[in-house]
C-alpha cells in the first residue's frame, strides 16, 4: 500500500489529522467551501452604457 503525502507538509505522510480540512478564518470549523477566505463573489456585474437597437447606429459609433 502506497502512503499518501500530506498536502500541507510534503515531507510528512498523511496521518489523517484533518488539518488540511480546517477553515483558514475559523480554526474550529471544517471548511465548507464558502469562499470567504478567497473573497469569492456569488455574482458578477457589468455596467451597460447603451443598448443599440439599430445595427447601423452601432457601426457608426465604432
Short mmCIF file of C-alpha atoms in Angstrom, two decimals:
data_model
loop_
_atom_site.label_atom_id
_atom_site.label_comp_id
_atom_site.label_asym_id
_atom_site.label_seq_id
_atom_site.Cartn_x
_atom_site.Cartn_y
_atom_site.Cartn_z
CA UNK A 1 0.00 0.00 0.00
CA UNK A 2 1.39 3.40 -1.05
CA UNK A 3 1.31 6.15 1.58
CA UNK A 4 -0.20 9.49 0.68
CA UNK A 5 1.84 12.62 1.39
CA UNK A 6 0.41 15.46 3.46
CA UNK A 7 -0.71 18.36 1.26
CA UNK A 8 0.45 20.90 3.85
CA UNK A 9 3.86 19.31 4.50
CA UNK A 10 5.30 17.31 1.62
CA UNK A 11 7.92 15.74 3.89
CA UNK A 12 5.24 14.12 6.08
CA UNK A 13 2.98 11.15 5.34
CA UNK A 14 -0.73 11.79 5.75
CA UNK A 15 -1.85 10.69 9.21
CA UNK A 16 -5.49 11.84 8.82
CA UNK A 17 -5.07 14.76 11.22
CA UNK A 18 -7.65 16.70 9.11
CA UNK A 19 -5.67 19.94 9.46
CA UNK A 20 -5.98 20.39 5.69
CA UNK A 21 -9.79 20.37 6.03
CA UNK A 22 -9.97 23.17 8.62
CA UNK A 23 -11.20 26.68 7.79
CA UNK A 24 -8.47 29.32 7.46
CA UNK A 25 -10.68 32.01 9.02
CA UNK A 26 -12.24 29.94 11.84
CA UNK A 27 -9.87 27.24 13.09
CA UNK A 28 -12.61 25.28 14.87
CA UNK A 29 -14.73 24.95 11.71
CA UNK A 30 -14.31 22.38 8.94
CA UNK A 31 -14.04 24.04 5.53
CA UNK A 32 -17.37 24.13 3.69
CA UNK A 33 -16.03 25.90 0.57
CA UNK A 34 -17.84 29.15 1.39
CA UNK A 35 -15.12 31.13 -0.40
CA UNK A 36 -14.84 33.87 2.23
CA UNK A 37 -11.09 33.31 2.52
CA UNK A 38 -10.83 33.76 -1.27
CA UNK A 39 -13.21 36.72 -1.40
CA UNK A 40 -15.29 34.86 -3.99
CA UNK A 41 -18.41 36.72 -5.06
CA UNK A 42 -21.69 34.93 -5.73
CA UNK A 43 -22.35 37.12 -8.72
CA UNK A 44 -20.62 39.29 -11.28
CA UNK A 45 -21.90 42.50 -12.78
CA UNK A 46 -21.12 44.78 -15.68
CA UNK A 47 -22.25 48.32 -16.34
CA UNK A 48 -24.25 48.81 -19.55
CA UNK A 49 -23.73 52.27 -21.03
CA UNK A 50 -26.02 51.96 -24.03
CA UNK A 51 -28.16 49.44 -25.88
CA UNK A 52 -28.05 49.65 -29.65
CA UNK A 53 -31.29 48.65 -31.32
CA UNK A 54 -30.16 49.68 -34.79
CA UNK A 55 -27.09 47.86 -36.22
CA UNK A 56 -26.24 50.87 -38.39
CA UNK A 57 -26.07 53.13 -35.34
CA UNK A 58 -23.69 50.63 -33.70
CA UNK A 59 -21.42 50.68 -36.77
CA UNK A 60 -21.35 54.50 -36.74
CA UNK A 61 -20.20 54.55 -33.07
CA UNK A 62 -17.33 52.12 -33.69
#
